[in-house]
Amino acid sequence: MVDPDPPREPAPWLVVFDLDGTLTRRDTLTGYAFGLLARHPTRWWRILGVVPALLRFAIGKADHGELKGALLHCALGGLSREHLAAWTACYVPRLIRGGMFAEGLAEVSRHREAGHHLVLMSATVDLYVPAIAEGLGFDEWVCSRVRWHGDRLDGRLDGPNIRDREKARCLRTLIARFPRRRIMGYGNSRPDLAHLRLVDKAVLVNAGARLRQAAADLPVDFKTWI
């Protein structure tokens, strides 16, 4: 009688990390925009153009995507690809060096060394998310995209804001590309729950009492990163 084949090792995990508040200590979009404005103080007056979108957001007539696009359009609109690429090359190493949770970076390294397929999935924008993904050794990235007019930035979103249900839709697309993979997701906020409900194992970082309660039905680990 021939011995059966030994059991195969399970396929590597598909691991999806959120960015802001999960890997980073604070919001990256405002850090990126205001950091560049600090180098160009003559552009500060343009921030006043965000007020209409901010008021619409306050009364529920605008969503996060519109507000985000308004900030980028007013603060950075008209700048060239070359100019923004140079700022990204300055901003991203500084962010990785001092703006991220050490525990989060260690988790990314652990998954990478285990051969897992790493995806950085964020509602923030492709002005700098690809550079962060490359700097941290991710295999790919998914994020909101900004609109351009030729070589000049418009700044408003060119497509959906990758948040909440849209992030869940993107994860479903990834799952279809990697059948039979076990899936692990890292997040830190209520909007992340939409896509974390699709994973085999979820991790919520620095979750408060309300978020813990909202995630009670998930296969979730809670971690505190400082």
Short mmCIF file of N, CA, C and O in Angstrom, two decimals, residues 80-169:
data_model
loop_
_atom_site.label_atom_id
_atom_site.label_comp_id
_atom_site.label_asym_id
_atom_site.label_seq_id
_atom_site.Cartn_x
_atom_site.Cartn_y
_atom_site.Cartn_z
N SER A 80 3.24 70.78 -9.77
CA SER A 80 3.64 69.81 -10.79
C SER A 80 3.92 68.44 -10.19
O SER A 80 4.18 68.31 -8.98
N ARG A 81 3.89 67.42 -11.03
CA ARG A 81 4.25 66.07 -10.60
C ARG A 81 5.67 66.04 -10.04
O ARG A 81 5.93 65.38 -9.02
N GLU A 82 6.57 66.74 -10.69
CA GLU A 82 7.96 66.75 -10.24
C GLU A 82 8.08 67.37 -8.86
O GLU A 82 8.80 66.84 -7.98
N HIS A 83 7.39 68.46 -8.65
CA HIS A 83 7.43 69.14 -7.35
C HIS A 83 6.88 68.23 -6.25
O HIS A 83 7.47 68.09 -5.17
N LEU A 84 5.74 67.60 -6.51
CA LEU A 84 5.12 66.74 -5.50
C LEU A 84 5.93 65.47 -5.28
O LEU A 84 6.00 64.97 -4.15
N ALA A 85 6.54 64.94 -6.33
CA ALA A 85 7.39 63.76 -6.16
C ALA A 85 8.58 64.07 -5.26
O ALA A 85 8.98 63.23 -4.43
N ALA A 86 9.13 65.27 -5.40
CA ALA A 86 10.26 65.65 -4.55
C ALA A 86 9.82 65.76 -3.09
O ALA A 86 10.55 65.35 -2.18
N TRP A 87 8.61 66.31 -2.85
CA TRP A 87 8.12 66.40 -1.48
C TRP A 87 7.82 65.02 -0.92
O TRP A 87 8.12 64.72 0.24
N THR A 88 7.24 64.14 -1.72
CA THR A 88 6.97 62.77 -1.29
C THR A 88 8.26 62.07 -0.87
O THR A 88 8.31 61.36 0.14
N ALA A 89 9.32 62.27 -1.65
CA ALA A 89 10.60 61.64 -1.35
C ALA A 89 11.18 62.14 -0.03
O ALA A 89 11.99 61.45 0.61
N CYS A 90 10.77 63.33 0.40
CA CYS A 90 11.19 63.86 1.70
C CYS A 90 10.26 63.40 2.81
O CYS A 90 10.70 63.00 3.89
N TYR A 91 8.96 63.45 2.53
CA TYR A 91 7.94 63.19 3.55
C TYR A 91 7.91 61.73 3.99
O TYR A 91 7.84 61.44 5.19
N VAL A 92 7.97 60.81 3.04
CA VAL A 92 7.76 59.40 3.38
C VAL A 92 8.87 58.83 4.27
O VAL A 92 8.56 58.19 5.29
N PRO A 93 10.14 59.02 3.97
CA PRO A 93 11.17 58.49 4.90
C PRO A 93 11.05 59.07 6.30
O PRO A 93 11.26 58.36 7.29
N ARG A 94 10.70 60.35 6.39
CA ARG A 94 10.53 60.97 7.70
C ARG A 94 9.34 60.35 8.44
O ARG A 94 9.42 60.10 9.65
N LEU A 95 8.26 60.08 7.71
CA LEU A 95 7.10 59.44 8.32
C LEU A 95 7.44 58.04 8.82
O LEU A 95 7.09 57.66 9.94
N ILE A 96 8.11 57.26 8.00
CA ILE A 96 8.48 55.89 8.39
C ILE A 96 9.44 55.91 9.58
O ILE A 96 9.33 55.09 10.50
N ARG A 97 10.32 56.87 9.59
CA ARG A 97 11.33 56.94 10.65
C ARG A 97 10.75 57.36 11.99
O ARG A 97 11.14 56.82 13.03
N GLY A 98 9.79 58.29 12.00
CA GLY A 98 9.35 58.81 13.28
C GLY A 98 7.86 58.92 13.50
O GLY A 98 7.43 59.32 14.58
N GLY A 99 7.05 58.55 12.50
CA GLY A 99 5.62 58.75 12.62
C GLY A 99 4.80 57.48 12.69
O GLY A 99 3.56 57.54 12.59
N MET A 100 5.44 56.34 12.89
CA MET A 100 4.74 55.07 12.89
C MET A 100 4.93 54.31 14.20
O MET A 100 5.94 54.50 14.90
N PHE A 101 3.95 53.47 14.51
CA PHE A 101 4.06 52.63 15.69
C PHE A 101 5.14 51.57 15.46
O PHE A 101 5.10 50.83 14.46
N ALA A 102 6.07 51.48 16.40
CA ALA A 102 7.13 50.47 16.28
C ALA A 102 6.53 49.06 16.24
O ALA A 102 7.02 48.19 15.51
N GLU A 103 5.47 48.85 17.02
CA GLU A 103 4.83 47.53 17.04
C GLU A 103 4.21 47.20 15.68
O GLU A 103 4.22 46.06 15.23
N GLY A 104 3.66 48.23 15.01
CA GLY A 104 3.09 48.02 13.69
C GLY A 104 4.15 47.65 12.67
O GLY A 104 3.97 46.74 11.85
N LEU A 105 5.28 48.36 12.71
CA LEU A 105 6.37 48.04 11.79
C LEU A 105 6.89 46.63 12.04
O LEU A 105 7.25 45.91 11.09
N ALA A 106 6.93 46.22 13.31
CA ALA A 106 7.38 44.86 13.63
C ALA A 106 6.41 43.82 13.07
O ALA A 106 6.83 42.76 12.59
N GLU A 107 5.10 44.11 13.14
CA GLU A 107 4.11 43.19 12.58
C GLU A 107 4.27 43.06 11.08
O GLU A 107 4.18 41.96 10.52
N VAL A 108 4.48 44.18 10.40
CA VAL A 108 4.71 44.13 8.95
C VAL A 108 5.93 43.27 8.64
O VAL A 108 5.89 42.41 7.74
N SER A 109 6.99 43.48 9.36
CA SER A 109 8.22 42.70 9.14
C SER A 109 7.98 41.21 9.39
O SER A 109 8.47 40.35 8.64
N ARG A 110 7.23 40.90 10.44
CA ARG A 110 6.96 39.49 10.75
C ARG A 110 6.20 38.81 9.63
O ARG A 110 6.54 37.69 9.22
N HIS A 111 5.18 39.48 9.11
CA HIS A 111 4.41 38.90 8.01
C HIS A 111 5.25 38.78 6.74
O HIS A 111 5.16 37.78 6.01
N ARG A 112 6.06 39.78 6.48
CA ARG A 112 6.89 39.74 5.28
C ARG A 112 7.88 38.59 5.34
O ARG A 112 8.07 37.85 4.37
N GLU A 113 8.50 38.41 6.50
CA GLU A 113 9.47 37.33 6.66
C GLU A 113 8.80 35.95 6.58
O GLU A 113 9.46 34.97 6.21
N ALA A 114 7.53 35.88 6.93
CA ALA A 114 6.80 34.61 6.84
C ALA A 114 6.32 34.31 5.43
O ALA A 114 5.75 33.24 5.18
N GLY A 115 6.55 35.22 4.51
CA GLY A 115 6.16 34.99 3.13
C GLY A 115 4.71 35.32 2.82
O GLY A 115 4.18 34.89 1.79
N HIS A 116 4.05 36.06 3.70
CA HIS A 116 2.66 36.43 3.47
C HIS A 116 2.58 37.54 2.41
O HIS A 116 3.52 38.31 2.23
N HIS A 117 1.43 37.59 1.74
CA HIS A 117 1.23 38.62 0.72
C HIS A 117 0.66 39.85 1.40
O HIS A 117 -0.45 39.84 1.93
N LEU A 118 1.41 40.94 1.38
CA LEU A 118 1.09 42.14 2.14
C LEU A 118 0.47 43.21 1.25
O LEU A 118 1.03 43.56 0.20
N VAL A 119 -0.68 43.73 1.69
CA VAL A 119 -1.38 44.77 0.95
C VAL A 119 -1.61 45.96 1.89
O VAL A 119 -2.17 45.78 2.98
N LEU A 120 -1.20 47.14 1.46
CA LEU A 120 -1.50 48.37 2.19
C LEU A 120 -2.76 48.96 1.57
O LEU A 120 -2.77 49.31 0.39
N MET A 121 -3.83 49.04 2.34
CA MET A 121 -5.12 49.50 1.83
C MET A 121 -5.57 50.70 2.64
O MET A 121 -5.81 50.58 3.84
N SER A 122 -5.68 51.85 1.97
CA SER A 122 -5.91 53.09 2.70
C SER A 122 -6.86 54.01 1.96
O SER A 122 -6.87 54.05 0.72
N ALA A 123 -7.62 54.78 2.73
CA ALA A 123 -8.48 55.81 2.15
C ALA A 123 -7.69 57.03 1.72
O ALA A 123 -8.21 57.87 0.99
N THR A 124 -6.46 57.16 2.17
CA THR A 124 -5.67 58.31 1.75
C THR A 124 -5.14 58.09 0.33
O THR A 124 -5.51 57.12 -0.32
N VAL A 125 -4.31 58.99 -0.17
CA VAL A 125 -4.18 59.13 -1.62
C VAL A 125 -2.85 58.63 -2.19
O VAL A 125 -1.86 58.44 -1.48
N ASP A 126 -2.88 58.47 -3.52
CA ASP A 126 -1.74 57.91 -4.23
C ASP A 126 -0.62 58.90 -4.49
O ASP A 126 0.32 58.59 -5.23
N LEU A 127 -0.69 60.08 -3.88
CA LEU A 127 0.46 60.97 -3.93
C LEU A 127 1.64 60.39 -3.15
O LEU A 127 2.79 60.64 -3.48
N TYR A 128 1.33 59.58 -2.11
CA TYR A 128 2.41 59.07 -1.27
C TYR A 128 2.20 57.64 -0.77
O TYR A 128 3.16 57.01 -0.32
N VAL A 129 0.99 57.09 -0.85
CA VAL A 129 0.77 55.71 -0.38
C VAL A 129 1.67 54.71 -1.10
O VAL A 129 2.25 53.81 -0.45
N PRO A 130 1.83 54.78 -2.43
CA PRO A 130 2.74 53.81 -3.07
C PRO A 130 4.16 53.87 -2.53
O PRO A 130 4.81 52.83 -2.38
N ALA A 131 4.64 55.08 -2.22
CA ALA A 131 6.00 55.20 -1.68
C ALA A 131 6.10 54.60 -0.28
O ALA A 131 7.11 53.99 0.08
N ILE A 132 5.04 54.76 0.53
CA ILE A 132 5.02 54.14 1.85
C ILE A 132 5.02 52.62 1.71
O ILE A 132 5.76 51.91 2.41
N ALA A 133 4.19 52.11 0.82
CA ALA A 133 4.12 50.66 0.60
C ALA A 133 5.47 50.11 0.18
O ALA A 133 5.93 49.07 0.68
N GLU A 134 6.13 50.81 -0.73
CA GLU A 134 7.46 50.36 -1.17
C GLU A 134 8.47 50.43 -0.03
O GLU A 134 9.28 49.52 0.17
N GLY A 135 8.42 51.51 0.73
CA GLY A 135 9.37 51.68 1.82
C GLY A 135 9.23 50.63 2.91
O GLY A 135 10.22 50.29 3.57
N LEU A 136 8.01 50.11 3.09
CA LEU A 136 7.78 49.11 4.14
C LEU A 136 7.81 47.67 3.61
O LEU A 136 7.62 46.74 4.40
N GLY A 137 8.00 47.50 2.33
CA GLY A 137 8.10 46.16 1.77
C GLY A 137 6.79 45.48 1.49
O GLY A 137 6.72 44.24 1.47
N PHE A 138 5.72 46.26 1.27
CA PHE A 138 4.44 45.66 0.89
C PHE A 138 4.50 45.15 -0.54
O PHE A 138 5.26 45.66 -1.37
N ASP A 139 3.68 44.15 -0.83
CA ASP A 139 3.62 43.60 -2.18
C ASP A 139 2.78 44.45 -3.11
O ASP A 139 3.04 44.50 -4.31
N GLU A 140 1.76 45.12 -2.58
CA GLU A 140 0.93 45.99 -3.39
C GLU A 140 0.17 46.95 -2.49
O GLU A 140 0.20 46.83 -1.26
N TRP A 141 -0.51 47.88 -3.12
CA TRP A 141 -1.25 48.89 -2.37
C TRP A 141 -2.58 49.16 -3.07
O TRP A 141 -2.72 48.97 -4.28
N VAL A 142 -3.55 49.61 -2.27
CA VAL A 142 -4.85 50.06 -2.77
C VAL A 142 -5.16 51.35 -2.03
O VAL A 142 -5.10 51.38 -0.79
N CYS A 143 -5.50 52.41 -2.75
CA CYS A 143 -5.80 53.68 -2.08
C CYS A 143 -6.62 54.56 -3.00
O CYS A 143 -6.83 54.25 -4.17
N SER A 144 -7.08 55.69 -2.46
CA SER A 144 -7.80 56.67 -3.25
C SER A 144 -6.83 57.33 -4.23
O SER A 144 -5.65 57.51 -3.93
N ARG A 145 -7.37 57.71 -5.38
CA ARG A 145 -6.54 58.33 -6.43
C ARG A 145 -6.93 59.78 -6.63
O ARG A 145 -8.09 60.13 -6.53
N VAL A 146 -5.93 60.59 -6.95
CA VAL A 146 -6.19 62.01 -7.18
C VAL A 146 -6.21 62.32 -8.67
O VAL A 146 -5.61 61.62 -9.49
N ARG A 147 -6.89 63.39 -9.00
CA ARG A 147 -7.05 63.82 -10.39
C ARG A 147 -5.92 64.77 -10.78
O ARG A 147 -5.45 65.57 -9.97
N TRP A 148 -5.49 64.64 -12.02
CA TRP A 148 -4.46 65.51 -12.59
C TRP A 148 -4.99 66.19 -13.85
O TRP A 148 -5.85 65.65 -14.53
N HIS A 149 -4.42 67.34 -14.16
CA HIS A 149 -4.61 67.98 -15.45
C HIS A 149 -3.25 68.01 -16.11
O HIS A 149 -2.43 68.90 -15.87
N GLY A 150 -2.98 66.98 -16.91
CA GLY A 150 -1.65 66.87 -17.49
C GLY A 150 -0.62 66.67 -16.41
O GLY A 150 -0.69 65.72 -15.62
N ASP A 151 0.34 67.59 -16.34
CA ASP A 151 1.42 67.49 -15.36
C ASP A 151 1.08 68.21 -14.06
O ASP A 151 1.89 68.21 -13.13
N ARG A 152 -0.11 68.81 -13.96
CA ARG A 152 -0.46 69.62 -12.79
C ARG A 152 -1.55 68.95 -11.98
O ARG A 152 -2.52 68.41 -12.52
N LEU A 153 -1.41 69.02 -10.66
CA LEU A 153 -2.37 68.39 -9.76
C LEU A 153 -3.68 69.18 -9.73
O LEU A 153 -3.67 70.40 -9.55
N ASP A 154 -4.79 68.46 -9.88
CA ASP A 154 -6.10 69.02 -9.54
C ASP A 154 -6.34 68.80 -8.06
O ASP A 154 -6.69 69.72 -7.34
N GLY A 155 -6.18 67.56 -7.59
CA GLY A 155 -6.28 67.26 -6.17
C GLY A 155 -7.57 66.60 -5.74
O GLY A 155 -7.61 65.88 -4.75
N ARG A 156 -8.67 66.87 -6.48
CA ARG A 156 -9.91 66.19 -6.15
C ARG A 156 -9.80 64.72 -6.52
O ARG A 156 -8.96 64.34 -7.34
N LEU A 157 -10.63 63.89 -5.92
CA LEU A 157 -10.48 62.46 -6.12
C LEU A 157 -10.90 62.05 -7.53
O LEU A 157 -11.90 62.54 -8.06
N ASP A 158 -10.14 61.16 -8.08
CA ASP A 158 -10.42 60.61 -9.41
C ASP A 158 -10.92 59.17 -9.21
O ASP A 158 -10.22 58.21 -9.47
N GLY A 159 -12.13 59.05 -8.69
CA GLY A 159 -12.68 57.73 -8.37
C GLY A 159 -13.15 57.71 -6.94
O GLY A 159 -13.18 58.73 -6.24
N PRO A 160 -13.53 56.53 -6.45
CA PRO A 160 -14.11 56.44 -5.11
C PRO A 160 -13.09 56.66 -4.00
O PRO A 160 -11.88 56.44 -4.18
N ASN A 161 -13.60 57.10 -2.87
CA ASN A 161 -12.82 57.20 -1.64
C ASN A 161 -12.75 55.79 -1.03
O ASN A 161 -13.78 55.19 -0.72
N ILE A 162 -11.55 55.25 -0.88
CA ILE A 162 -11.39 53.86 -0.45
C ILE A 162 -11.59 53.78 1.06
O ILE A 162 -10.65 53.68 1.86
N ARG A 163 -12.86 53.80 1.43
CA ARG A 163 -13.24 53.85 2.85
C ARG A 163 -14.52 53.06 3.06
O ARG A 163 -15.35 52.99 2.17
N ASP A 164 -14.66 52.44 4.22
CA ASP A 164 -15.91 51.81 4.62
C ASP A 164 -16.31 50.73 3.59
O ASP A 164 -15.55 49.81 3.34
N ARG A 165 -17.49 50.86 2.98
CA ARG A 165 -17.97 49.83 2.07
C ARG A 165 -17.11 49.72 0.81
O ARG A 165 -16.99 48.63 0.23
N GLU A 166 -16.50 50.83 0.39
CA GLU A 166 -15.64 50.77 -0.79
C GLU A 166 -14.37 49.97 -0.49
O GLU A 166 -13.87 49.23 -1.34
N LYS A 167 -13.87 50.09 0.73
CA LYS A 167 -12.71 49.28 1.11
C LYS A 167 -13.09 47.80 1.15
O LYS A 167 -12.31 46.93 0.75
N ALA A 168 -14.31 47.50 1.60
CA ALA A 168 -14.78 46.11 1.59
C ALA A 168 -14.88 45.59 0.16
O ALA A 168 -14.53 44.44 -0.11
N ARG A 169 -15.35 46.43 -0.76
CA ARG A 169 -15.44 46.01 -2.16
C ARG A 169 -14.05 45.70 -2.72
O ARG A 169 -13.85 44.70 -3.42
#
